[in-house]
CSV table of C-alpha atoms and ligand atoms in Angstrom, one decimal:
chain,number,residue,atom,x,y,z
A,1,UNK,CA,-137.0,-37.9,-106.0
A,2,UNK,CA,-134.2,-35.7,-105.0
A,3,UNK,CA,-134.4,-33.6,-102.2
A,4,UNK,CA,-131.5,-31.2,-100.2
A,5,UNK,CA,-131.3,-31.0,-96.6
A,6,UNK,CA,-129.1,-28.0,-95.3
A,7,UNK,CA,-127.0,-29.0,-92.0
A,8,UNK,CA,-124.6,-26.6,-90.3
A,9,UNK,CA,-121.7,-27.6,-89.6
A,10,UNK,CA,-119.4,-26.9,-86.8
A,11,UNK,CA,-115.6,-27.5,-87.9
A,12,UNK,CA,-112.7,-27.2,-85.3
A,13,UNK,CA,-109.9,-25.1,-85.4
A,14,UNK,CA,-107.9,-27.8,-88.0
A,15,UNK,CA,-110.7,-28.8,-90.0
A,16,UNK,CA,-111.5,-24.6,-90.9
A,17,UNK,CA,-108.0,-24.4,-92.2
A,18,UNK,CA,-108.3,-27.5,-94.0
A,19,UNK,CA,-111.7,-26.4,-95.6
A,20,UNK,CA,-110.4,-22.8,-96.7
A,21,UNK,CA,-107.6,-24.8,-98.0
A,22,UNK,CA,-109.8,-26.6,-100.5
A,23,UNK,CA,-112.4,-23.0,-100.6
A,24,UNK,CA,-108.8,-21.5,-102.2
A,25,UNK,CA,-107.7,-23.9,-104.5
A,26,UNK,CA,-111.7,-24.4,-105.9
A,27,UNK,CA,-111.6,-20.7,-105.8
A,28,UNK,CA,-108.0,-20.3,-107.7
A,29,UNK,CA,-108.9,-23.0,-110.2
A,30,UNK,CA,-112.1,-21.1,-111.4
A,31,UNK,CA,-110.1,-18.0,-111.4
A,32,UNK,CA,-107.8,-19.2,-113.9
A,33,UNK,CA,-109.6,-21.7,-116.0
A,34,UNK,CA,-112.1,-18.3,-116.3
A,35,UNK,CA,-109.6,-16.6,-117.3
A,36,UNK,CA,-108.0,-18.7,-119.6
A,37,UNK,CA,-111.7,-19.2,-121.3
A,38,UNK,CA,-111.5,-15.1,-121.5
A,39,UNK,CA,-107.9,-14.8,-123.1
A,40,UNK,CA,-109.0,-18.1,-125.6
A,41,UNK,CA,-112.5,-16.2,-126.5
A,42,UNK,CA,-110.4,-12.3,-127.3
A,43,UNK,CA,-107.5,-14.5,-129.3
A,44,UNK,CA,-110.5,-17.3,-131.1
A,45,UNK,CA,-113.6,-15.3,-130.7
A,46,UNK,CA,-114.6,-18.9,-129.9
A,47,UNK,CA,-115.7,-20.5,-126.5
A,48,UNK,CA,-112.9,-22.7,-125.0
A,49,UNK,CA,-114.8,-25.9,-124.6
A,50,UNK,CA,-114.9,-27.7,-120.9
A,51,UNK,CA,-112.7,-30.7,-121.9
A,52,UNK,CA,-109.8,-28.1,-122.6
A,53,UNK,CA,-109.8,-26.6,-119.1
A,54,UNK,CA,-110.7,-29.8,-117.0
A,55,UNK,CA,-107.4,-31.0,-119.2
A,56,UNK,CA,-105.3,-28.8,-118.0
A,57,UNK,CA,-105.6,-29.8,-114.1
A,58,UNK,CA,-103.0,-32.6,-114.3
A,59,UNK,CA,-100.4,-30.3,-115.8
A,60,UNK,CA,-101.5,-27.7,-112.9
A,61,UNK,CA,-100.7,-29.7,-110.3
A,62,UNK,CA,-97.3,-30.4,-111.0
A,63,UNK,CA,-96.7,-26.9,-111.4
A,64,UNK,CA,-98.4,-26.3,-108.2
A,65,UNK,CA,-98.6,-29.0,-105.9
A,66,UNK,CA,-100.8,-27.6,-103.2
A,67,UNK,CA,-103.4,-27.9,-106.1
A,68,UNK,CA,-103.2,-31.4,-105.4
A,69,UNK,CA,-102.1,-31.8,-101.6
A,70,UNK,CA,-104.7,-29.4,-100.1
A,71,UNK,CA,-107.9,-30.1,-102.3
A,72,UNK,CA,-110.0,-33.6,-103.3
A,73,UNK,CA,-109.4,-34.1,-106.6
A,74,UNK,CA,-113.3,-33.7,-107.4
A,75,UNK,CA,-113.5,-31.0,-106.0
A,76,UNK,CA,-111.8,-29.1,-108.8
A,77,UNK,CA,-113.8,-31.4,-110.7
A,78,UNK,CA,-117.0,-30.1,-110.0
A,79,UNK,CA,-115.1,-26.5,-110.3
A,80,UNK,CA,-114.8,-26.9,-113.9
A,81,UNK,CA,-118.2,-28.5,-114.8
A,82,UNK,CA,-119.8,-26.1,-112.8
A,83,UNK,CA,-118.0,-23.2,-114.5
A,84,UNK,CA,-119.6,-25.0,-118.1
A,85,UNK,CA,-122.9,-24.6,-116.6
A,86,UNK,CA,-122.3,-20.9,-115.4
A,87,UNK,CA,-121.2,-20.1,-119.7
A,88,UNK,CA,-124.1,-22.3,-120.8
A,89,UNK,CA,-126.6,-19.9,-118.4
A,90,UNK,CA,-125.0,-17.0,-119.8
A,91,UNK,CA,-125.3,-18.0,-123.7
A,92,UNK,CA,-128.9,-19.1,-123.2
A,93,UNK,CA,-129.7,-15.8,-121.3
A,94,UNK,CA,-130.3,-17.2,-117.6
A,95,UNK,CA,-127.7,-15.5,-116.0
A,96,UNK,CA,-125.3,-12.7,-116.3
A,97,UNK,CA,-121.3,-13.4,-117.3
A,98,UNK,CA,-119.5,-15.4,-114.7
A,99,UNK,CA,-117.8,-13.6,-112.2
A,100,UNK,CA,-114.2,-14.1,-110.6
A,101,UNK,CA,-114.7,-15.0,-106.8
A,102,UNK,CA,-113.4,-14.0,-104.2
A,103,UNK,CA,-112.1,-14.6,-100.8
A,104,UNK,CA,-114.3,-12.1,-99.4
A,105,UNK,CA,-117.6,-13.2,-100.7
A,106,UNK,CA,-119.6,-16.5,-100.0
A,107,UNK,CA,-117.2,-19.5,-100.3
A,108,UNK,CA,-118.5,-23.1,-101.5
A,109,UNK,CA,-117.3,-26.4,-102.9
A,110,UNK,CA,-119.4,-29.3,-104.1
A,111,UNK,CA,-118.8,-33.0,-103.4
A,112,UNK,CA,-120.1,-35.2,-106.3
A,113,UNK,CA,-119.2,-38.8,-103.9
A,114,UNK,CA,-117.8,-39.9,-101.0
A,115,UNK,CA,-119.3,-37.8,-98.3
A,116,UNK,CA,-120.5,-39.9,-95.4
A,117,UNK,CA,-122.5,-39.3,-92.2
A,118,UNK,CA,-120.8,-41.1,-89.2
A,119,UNK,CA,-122.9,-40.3,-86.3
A,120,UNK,CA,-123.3,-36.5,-86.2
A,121,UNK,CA,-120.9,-36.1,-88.1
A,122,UNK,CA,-120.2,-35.3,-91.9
A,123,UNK,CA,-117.1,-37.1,-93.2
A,124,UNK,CA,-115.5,-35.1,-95.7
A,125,UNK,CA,-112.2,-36.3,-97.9
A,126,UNK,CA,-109.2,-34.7,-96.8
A,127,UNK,CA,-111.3,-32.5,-94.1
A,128,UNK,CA,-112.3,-35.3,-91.9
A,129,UNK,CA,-115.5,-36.3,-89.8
A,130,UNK,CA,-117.3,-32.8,-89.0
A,131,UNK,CA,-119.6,-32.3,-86.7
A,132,UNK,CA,-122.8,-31.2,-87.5
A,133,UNK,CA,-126.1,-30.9,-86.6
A,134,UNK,CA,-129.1,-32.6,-88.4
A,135,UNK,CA,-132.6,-31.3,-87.4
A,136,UNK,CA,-134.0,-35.0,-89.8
A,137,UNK,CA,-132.7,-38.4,-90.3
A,138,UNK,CA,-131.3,-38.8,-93.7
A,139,UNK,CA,-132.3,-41.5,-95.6
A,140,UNK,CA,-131.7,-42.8,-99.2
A,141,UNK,CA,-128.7,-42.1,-101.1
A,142,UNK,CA,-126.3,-39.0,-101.2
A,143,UNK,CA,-125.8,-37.4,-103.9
A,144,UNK,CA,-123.9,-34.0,-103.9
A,145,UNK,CA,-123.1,-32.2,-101.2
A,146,UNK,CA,-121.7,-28.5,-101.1
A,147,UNK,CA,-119.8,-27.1,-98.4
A,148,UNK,CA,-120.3,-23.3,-97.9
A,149,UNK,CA,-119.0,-20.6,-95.3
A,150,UNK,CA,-121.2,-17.9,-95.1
A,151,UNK,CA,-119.2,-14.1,-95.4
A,152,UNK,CA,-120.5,-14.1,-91.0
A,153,UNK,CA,-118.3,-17.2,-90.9
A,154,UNK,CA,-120.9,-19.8,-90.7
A,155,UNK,CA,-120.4,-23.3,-92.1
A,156,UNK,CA,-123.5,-25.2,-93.6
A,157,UNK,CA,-123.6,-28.1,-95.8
A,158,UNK,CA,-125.8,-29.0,-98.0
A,159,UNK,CA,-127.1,-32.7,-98.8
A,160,UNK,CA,-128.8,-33.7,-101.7
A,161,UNK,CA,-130.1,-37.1,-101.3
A,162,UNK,CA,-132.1,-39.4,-103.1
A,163,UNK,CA,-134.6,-41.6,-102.0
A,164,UNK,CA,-138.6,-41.7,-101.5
A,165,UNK,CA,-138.8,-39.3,-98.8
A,166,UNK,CA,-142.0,-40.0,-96.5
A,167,UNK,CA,-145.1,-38.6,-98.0
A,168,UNK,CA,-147.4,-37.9,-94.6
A,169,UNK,CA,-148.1,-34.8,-95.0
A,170,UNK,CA,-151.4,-33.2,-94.8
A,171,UNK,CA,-153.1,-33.4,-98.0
A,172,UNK,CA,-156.0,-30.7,-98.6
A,173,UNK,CA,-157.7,-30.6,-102.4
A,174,UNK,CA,-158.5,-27.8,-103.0
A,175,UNK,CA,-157.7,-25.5,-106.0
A,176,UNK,CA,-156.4,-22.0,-104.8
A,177,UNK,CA,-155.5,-18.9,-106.9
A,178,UNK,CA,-153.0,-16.2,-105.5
A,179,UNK,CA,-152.5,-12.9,-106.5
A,180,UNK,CA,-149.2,-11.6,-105.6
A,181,UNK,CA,-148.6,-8.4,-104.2
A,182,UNK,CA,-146.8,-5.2,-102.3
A,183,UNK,CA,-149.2,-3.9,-99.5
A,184,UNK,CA,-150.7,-7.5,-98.8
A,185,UNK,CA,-148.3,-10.2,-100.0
A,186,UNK,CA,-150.6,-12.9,-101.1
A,187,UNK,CA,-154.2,-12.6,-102.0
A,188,UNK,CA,-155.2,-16.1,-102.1
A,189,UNK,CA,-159.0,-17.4,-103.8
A,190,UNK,CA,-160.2,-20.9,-102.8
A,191,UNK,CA,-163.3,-20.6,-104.3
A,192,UNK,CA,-165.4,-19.9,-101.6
A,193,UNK,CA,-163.4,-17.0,-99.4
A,194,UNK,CA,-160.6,-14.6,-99.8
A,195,UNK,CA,-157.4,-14.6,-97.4
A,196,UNK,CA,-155.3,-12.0,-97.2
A,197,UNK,CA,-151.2,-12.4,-96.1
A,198,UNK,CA,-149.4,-9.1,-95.1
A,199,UNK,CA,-146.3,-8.3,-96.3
A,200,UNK,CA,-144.0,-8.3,-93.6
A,201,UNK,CA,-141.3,-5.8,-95.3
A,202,UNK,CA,-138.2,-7.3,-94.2
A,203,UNK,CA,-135.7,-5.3,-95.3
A,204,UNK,CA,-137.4,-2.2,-94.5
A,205,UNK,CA,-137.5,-2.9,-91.2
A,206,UNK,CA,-133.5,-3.2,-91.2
A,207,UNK,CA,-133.0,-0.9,-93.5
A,208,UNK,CA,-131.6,2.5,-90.9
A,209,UNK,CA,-129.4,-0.1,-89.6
A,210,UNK,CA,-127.9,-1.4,-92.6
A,211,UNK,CA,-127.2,2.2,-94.0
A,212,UNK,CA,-126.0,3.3,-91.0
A,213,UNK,CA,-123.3,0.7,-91.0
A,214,UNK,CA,-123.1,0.7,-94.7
A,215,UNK,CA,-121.9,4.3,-94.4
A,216,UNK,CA,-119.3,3.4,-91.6
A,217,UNK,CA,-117.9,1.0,-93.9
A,218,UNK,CA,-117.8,3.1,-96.7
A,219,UNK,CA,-115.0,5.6,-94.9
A,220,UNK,CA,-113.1,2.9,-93.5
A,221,UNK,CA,-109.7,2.4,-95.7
A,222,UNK,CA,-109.6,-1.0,-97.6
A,223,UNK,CA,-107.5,-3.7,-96.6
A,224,UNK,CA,-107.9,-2.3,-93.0
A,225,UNK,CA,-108.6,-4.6,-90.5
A,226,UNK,CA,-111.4,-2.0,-89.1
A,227,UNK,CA,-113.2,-2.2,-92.7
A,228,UNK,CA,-113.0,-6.4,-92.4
A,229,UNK,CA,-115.0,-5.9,-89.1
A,230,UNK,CA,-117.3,-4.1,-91.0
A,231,UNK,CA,-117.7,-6.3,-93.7
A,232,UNK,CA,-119.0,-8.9,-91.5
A,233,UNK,CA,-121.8,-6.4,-89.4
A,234,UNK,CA,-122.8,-5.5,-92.9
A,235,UNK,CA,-123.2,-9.0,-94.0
A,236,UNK,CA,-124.7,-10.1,-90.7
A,237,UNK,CA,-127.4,-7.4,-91.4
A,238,UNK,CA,-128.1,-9.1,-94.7
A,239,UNK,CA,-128.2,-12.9,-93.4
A,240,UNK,CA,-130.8,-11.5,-91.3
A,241,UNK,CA,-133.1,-9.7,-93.9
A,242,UNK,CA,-132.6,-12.7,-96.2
A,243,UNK,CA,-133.4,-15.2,-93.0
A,244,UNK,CA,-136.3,-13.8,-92.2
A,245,UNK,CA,-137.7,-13.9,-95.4
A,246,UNK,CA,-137.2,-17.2,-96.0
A,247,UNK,CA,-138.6,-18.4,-93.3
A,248,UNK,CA,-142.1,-16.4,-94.0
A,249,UNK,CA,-141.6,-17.8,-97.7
A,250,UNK,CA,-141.3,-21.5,-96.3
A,251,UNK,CA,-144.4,-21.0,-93.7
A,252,UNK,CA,-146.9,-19.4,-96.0
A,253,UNK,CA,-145.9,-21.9,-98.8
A,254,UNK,CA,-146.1,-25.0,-96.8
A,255,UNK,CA,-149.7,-23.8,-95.0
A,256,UNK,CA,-150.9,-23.3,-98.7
A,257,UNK,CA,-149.6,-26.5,-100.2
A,258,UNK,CA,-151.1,-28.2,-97.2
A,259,UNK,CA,-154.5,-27.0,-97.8
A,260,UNK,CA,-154.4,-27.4,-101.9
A,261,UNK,CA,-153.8,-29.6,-104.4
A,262,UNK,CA,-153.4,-27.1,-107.6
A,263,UNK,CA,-152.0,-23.6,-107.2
A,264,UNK,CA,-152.7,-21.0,-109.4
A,265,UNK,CA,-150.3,-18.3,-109.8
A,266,UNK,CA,-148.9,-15.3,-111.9
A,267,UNK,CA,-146.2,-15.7,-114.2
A,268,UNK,CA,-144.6,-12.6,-113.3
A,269,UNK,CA,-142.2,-10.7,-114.8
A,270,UNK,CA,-140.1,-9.9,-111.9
A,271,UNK,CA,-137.2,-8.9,-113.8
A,272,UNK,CA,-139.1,-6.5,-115.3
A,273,UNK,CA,-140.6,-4.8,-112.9
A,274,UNK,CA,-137.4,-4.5,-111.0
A,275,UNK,CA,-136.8,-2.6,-113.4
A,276,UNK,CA,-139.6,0.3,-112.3
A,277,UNK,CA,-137.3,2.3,-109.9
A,278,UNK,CA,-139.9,3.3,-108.0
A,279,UNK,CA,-141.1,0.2,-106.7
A,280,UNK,CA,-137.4,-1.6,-107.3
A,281,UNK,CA,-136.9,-2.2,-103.7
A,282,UNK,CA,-139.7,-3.6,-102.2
A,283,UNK,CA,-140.2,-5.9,-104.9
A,284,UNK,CA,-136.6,-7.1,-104.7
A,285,UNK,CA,-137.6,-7.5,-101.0
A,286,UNK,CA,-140.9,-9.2,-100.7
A,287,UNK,CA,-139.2,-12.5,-102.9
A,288,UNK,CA,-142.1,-14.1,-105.0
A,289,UNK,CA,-140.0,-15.5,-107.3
A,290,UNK,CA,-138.4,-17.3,-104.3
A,291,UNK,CA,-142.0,-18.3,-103.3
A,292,UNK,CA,-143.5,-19.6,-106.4
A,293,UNK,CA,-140.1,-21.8,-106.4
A,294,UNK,CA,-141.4,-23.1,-103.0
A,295,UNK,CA,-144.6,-23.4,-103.8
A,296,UNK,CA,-143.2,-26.0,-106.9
A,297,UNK,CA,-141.2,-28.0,-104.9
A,298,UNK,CA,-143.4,-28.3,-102.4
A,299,UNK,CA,-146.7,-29.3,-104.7
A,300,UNK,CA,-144.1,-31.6,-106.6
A,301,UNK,CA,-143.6,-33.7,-103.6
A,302,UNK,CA,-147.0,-34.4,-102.8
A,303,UNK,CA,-148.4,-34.7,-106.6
A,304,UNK,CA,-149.9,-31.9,-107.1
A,305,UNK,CA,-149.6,-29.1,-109.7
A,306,UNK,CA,-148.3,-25.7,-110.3
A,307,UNK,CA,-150.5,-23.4,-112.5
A,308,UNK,CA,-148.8,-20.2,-114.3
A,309,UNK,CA,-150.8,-18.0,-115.6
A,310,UNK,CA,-149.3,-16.1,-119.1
A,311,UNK,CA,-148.1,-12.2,-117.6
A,312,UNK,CA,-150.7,-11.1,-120.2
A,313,UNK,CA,-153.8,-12.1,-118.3
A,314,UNK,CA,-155.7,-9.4,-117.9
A,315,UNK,CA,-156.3,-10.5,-113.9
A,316,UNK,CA,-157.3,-7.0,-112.7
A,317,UNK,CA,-159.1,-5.5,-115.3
A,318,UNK,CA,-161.6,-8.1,-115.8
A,319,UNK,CA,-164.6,-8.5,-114.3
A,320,UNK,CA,-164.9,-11.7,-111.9
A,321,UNK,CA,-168.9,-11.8,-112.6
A,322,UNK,CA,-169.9,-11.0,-116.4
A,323,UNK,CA,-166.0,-11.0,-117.6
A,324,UNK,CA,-166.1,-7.3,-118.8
A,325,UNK,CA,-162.3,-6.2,-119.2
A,326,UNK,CA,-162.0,-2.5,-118.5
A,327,UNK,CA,-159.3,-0.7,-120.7
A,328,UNK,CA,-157.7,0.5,-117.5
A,329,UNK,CA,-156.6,0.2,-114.1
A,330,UNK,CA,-154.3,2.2,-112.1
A,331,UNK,CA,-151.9,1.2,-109.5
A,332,UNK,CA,-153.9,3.3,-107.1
A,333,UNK,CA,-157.4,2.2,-107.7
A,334,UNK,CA,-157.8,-0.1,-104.7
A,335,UNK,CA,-161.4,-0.6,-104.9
A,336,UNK,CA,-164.0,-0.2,-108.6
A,337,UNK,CA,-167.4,-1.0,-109.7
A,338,UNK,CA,-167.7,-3.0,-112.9
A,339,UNK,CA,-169.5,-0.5,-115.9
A,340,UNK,CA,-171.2,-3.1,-117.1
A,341,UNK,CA,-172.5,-5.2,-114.4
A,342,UNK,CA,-172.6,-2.7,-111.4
A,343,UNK,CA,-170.4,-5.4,-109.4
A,344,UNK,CA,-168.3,-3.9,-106.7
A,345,UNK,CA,-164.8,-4.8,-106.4
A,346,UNK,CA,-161.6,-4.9,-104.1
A,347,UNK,CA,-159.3,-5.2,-106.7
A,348,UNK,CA,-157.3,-7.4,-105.3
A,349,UNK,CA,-160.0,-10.0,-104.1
A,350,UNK,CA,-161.3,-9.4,-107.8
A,351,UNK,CA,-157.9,-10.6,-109.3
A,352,UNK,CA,-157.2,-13.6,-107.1
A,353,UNK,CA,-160.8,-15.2,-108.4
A,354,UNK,CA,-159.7,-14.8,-111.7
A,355,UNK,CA,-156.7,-16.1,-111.6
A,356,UNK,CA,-157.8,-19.4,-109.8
A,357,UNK,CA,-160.5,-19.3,-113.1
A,358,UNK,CA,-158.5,-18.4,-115.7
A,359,UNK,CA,-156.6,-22.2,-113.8
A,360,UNK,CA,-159.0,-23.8,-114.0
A,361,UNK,CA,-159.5,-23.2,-117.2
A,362,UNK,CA,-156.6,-24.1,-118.6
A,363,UNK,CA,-156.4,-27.6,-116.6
A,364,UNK,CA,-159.9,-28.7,-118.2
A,365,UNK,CA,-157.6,-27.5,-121.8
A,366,UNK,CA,-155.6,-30.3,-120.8
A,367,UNK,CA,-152.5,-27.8,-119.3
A,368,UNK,CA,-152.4,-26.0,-122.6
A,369,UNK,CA,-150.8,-23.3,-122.8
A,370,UNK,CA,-151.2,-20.8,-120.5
A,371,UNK,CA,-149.3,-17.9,-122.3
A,372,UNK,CA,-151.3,-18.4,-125.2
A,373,UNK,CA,-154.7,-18.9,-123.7
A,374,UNK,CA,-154.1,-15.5,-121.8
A,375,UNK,CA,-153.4,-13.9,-125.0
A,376,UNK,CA,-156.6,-15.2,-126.6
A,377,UNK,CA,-158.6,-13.7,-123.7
A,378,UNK,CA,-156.9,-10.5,-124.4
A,379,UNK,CA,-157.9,-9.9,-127.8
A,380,UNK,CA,-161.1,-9.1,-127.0
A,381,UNK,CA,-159.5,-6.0,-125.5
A,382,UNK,CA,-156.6,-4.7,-127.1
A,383,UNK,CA,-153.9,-6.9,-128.6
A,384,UNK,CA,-150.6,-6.7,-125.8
A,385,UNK,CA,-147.3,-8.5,-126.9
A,386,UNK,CA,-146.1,-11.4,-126.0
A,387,UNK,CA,-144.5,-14.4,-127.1
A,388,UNK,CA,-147.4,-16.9,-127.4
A,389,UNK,CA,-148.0,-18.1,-132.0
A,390,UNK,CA,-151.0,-20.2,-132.5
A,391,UNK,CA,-150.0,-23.4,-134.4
A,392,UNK,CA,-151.2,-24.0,-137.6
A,393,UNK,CA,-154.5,-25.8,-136.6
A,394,UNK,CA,-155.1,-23.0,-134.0
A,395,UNK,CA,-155.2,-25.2,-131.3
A,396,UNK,CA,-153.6,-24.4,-128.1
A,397,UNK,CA,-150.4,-26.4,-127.6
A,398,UNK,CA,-149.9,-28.9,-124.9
A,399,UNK,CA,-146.8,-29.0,-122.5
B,1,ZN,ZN1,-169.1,-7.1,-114.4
């Protein structure tokens, strides 16, 4: 199993020119190999292929040395396989067109080999041994390891490692279903109670400070050294924000993997409800994608299993005791009473039961698919698009 451990690291004066050294030539490499993919697609209309651009570096370096003296060969290695990868998330509709970087924004490289620990320290090729600060023994074998500087001029690396990491962690069974949310963050349904989280808002608790010095920053002129001071209290104001959340993402995900063994959740469509201006920001801010994506790796490492429920589910409107589906339910309506068996709801206590159902469900189906089993339900209301096709036999495919 592969797991990545994020150190920071604390270079001295030498090693910090040496790594921004290797940040520019990574960083100049991608420029121009970008670039020549750009020219090759407006002259072609075709993709340059990665063997063409990972075939120029040995012509590159005689034409500019420093290419080769300042940087590990590898390095621009990984440069141009990673650049592959960022076209191949584009074409398949992951990600948006790679971008050109630059020396303002986050700077990393990636080490495929020959990083070592010595000590406390991180031996990097042509960097040196770094010191660094491990909060857990690393043990099995490293893989890659990226080296990043933060725009607040903090160094971190991070090690992916494989090996069997120790599996004493405290294993609870039970099956939970969460509902995901804005005013409370997590609804979560074990079956016998509710349990609500709070959304702590992080940004908006930040968010007078960041537009105050957002608008300082704006006035000052660029390429001042004012406006660079800026830059970094702006950015320092993010790491916060982002910091914070994380580290309620991590806490509630770990206490609820602990007690569980399946999760249930929503396959939401974040990007699409980003797209709801109104509620844009906080659901940029409150980071479920970023949770469920804990939750995984989390239930991964201790066997157990992640349940998505297709967006289609009907998880509010129906009924959690006789299955009635209503034909509507507004945002607003916190609280209802079910017309046809006088049940009465909080919505969101009502949703969270059947969603951990609606899992269970589809685990006794044998993990079918959830999308389509959603859909099914729904038909008994009103048919709602959605990607899900029923195979010729009609039954339910298995992933
Ligand atoms: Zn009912």
């Amino acid at each position: 199993m592969l797991t990545a451990i994020k150190v920071r690291l604390y270079p001295s004066h030498e090693q910090q020119v040496a790594l921004s050294k290797s940040f520019g030539c990574a960083r100049w490499y991608w420029n121009y190999a970008l670039n020549a993919c750009i020219q090759h697609y407006e002259n072609t209309g075709k993709t340059l292929p990665l063997k063409s651009y990972k075939g120029l570096l040995p012509q590159l370096k005689v034409e500019y040395p420093w290419l080769k003296s300042d940087c590990y060969s590898a390095v621009l290695q990984c440069v141009a396989i990673n650049l592959n990868k960022a076209y191949a998330n584009f074409f398949e509709g992951r990600a948006r067109f790679p971008r050109f970087k630059s020396k303002n924004h986050k700077q990393s490289i990636q080490y495929p080999q020959n990083v070592t620990i010595v000590g406390d320290c991180l031996n990097i090729p042509k960097v040196g041994e770094v010191k660094a600060v491990f909060h857990r023994s690393i043990e099995g074998k490293i893989k890659t390891v990226t080296i990043s500087k933060t725009p607040t001029d903090k160094y971190y690396a991070s090690i992916l490692v494989e090996g069997n990491s120790k599996n004493n962690q405290i294993s609870g069974d039970k099956i939970i279903g969460v509902d995901l949310g804005i005013k409370d963050f997590a609804i979560v349904h074990d079956g016998e109670q509710v349990t609500k989280y709070s959304n702590p808002k992080h940004l908006k608790r930040h968010e007078r400070n960041l537009a105050r010095k957002q608008k300082k920053l704006a006035r000052k002129v660029k390429g001042s050294k004012s406006r660079n001071k800026f830059r970094k209290l702006v950015a320092k104001v993010h790491e916060r924000v982002s910091n914070s959340r994380q580290d309620f993402l991590h806490k509630l995900s770990r206490k609820l993997v602990n007690e569980s063994q399946v999760i249930v959740v929503e396959n939401l469509n974040v990007k699409g409800m980003v797209r709801n201006r109104k509620l844009a920001k906080s659901i940029s801010d409150v980071g479920w994608g970023m949770f469920v994506n804990f939750i995984d790796y989390k239930l991964k490492a201790k066997d157990g299993q992640l349940v998505e429920i297709g967006r289609f589910f009907p998880s509010s409107k129906t009924c959690s005791c006789c299955n009635h589906i209503v034909d509507e339910m507004p945002l607003e309506v916190r609280e209802w009473d079910c017309p046809a068996c006088k049940t009465h709801h909080d919505r969101d206590e009502n949703a969270s039961k059947n969603i951990r159902t609606e899992g269970i469900q589809i685990l006794s189906m044998g993990g079918g698919n959830p999308v389509l089993v959603a859909q099914r339900r729904s038909k008994t209301n009103k048919p709602q698009g959605g990607r899900a096709s029923v195979d010729e036999a009609g039954s339910p495919h298995f992933c």
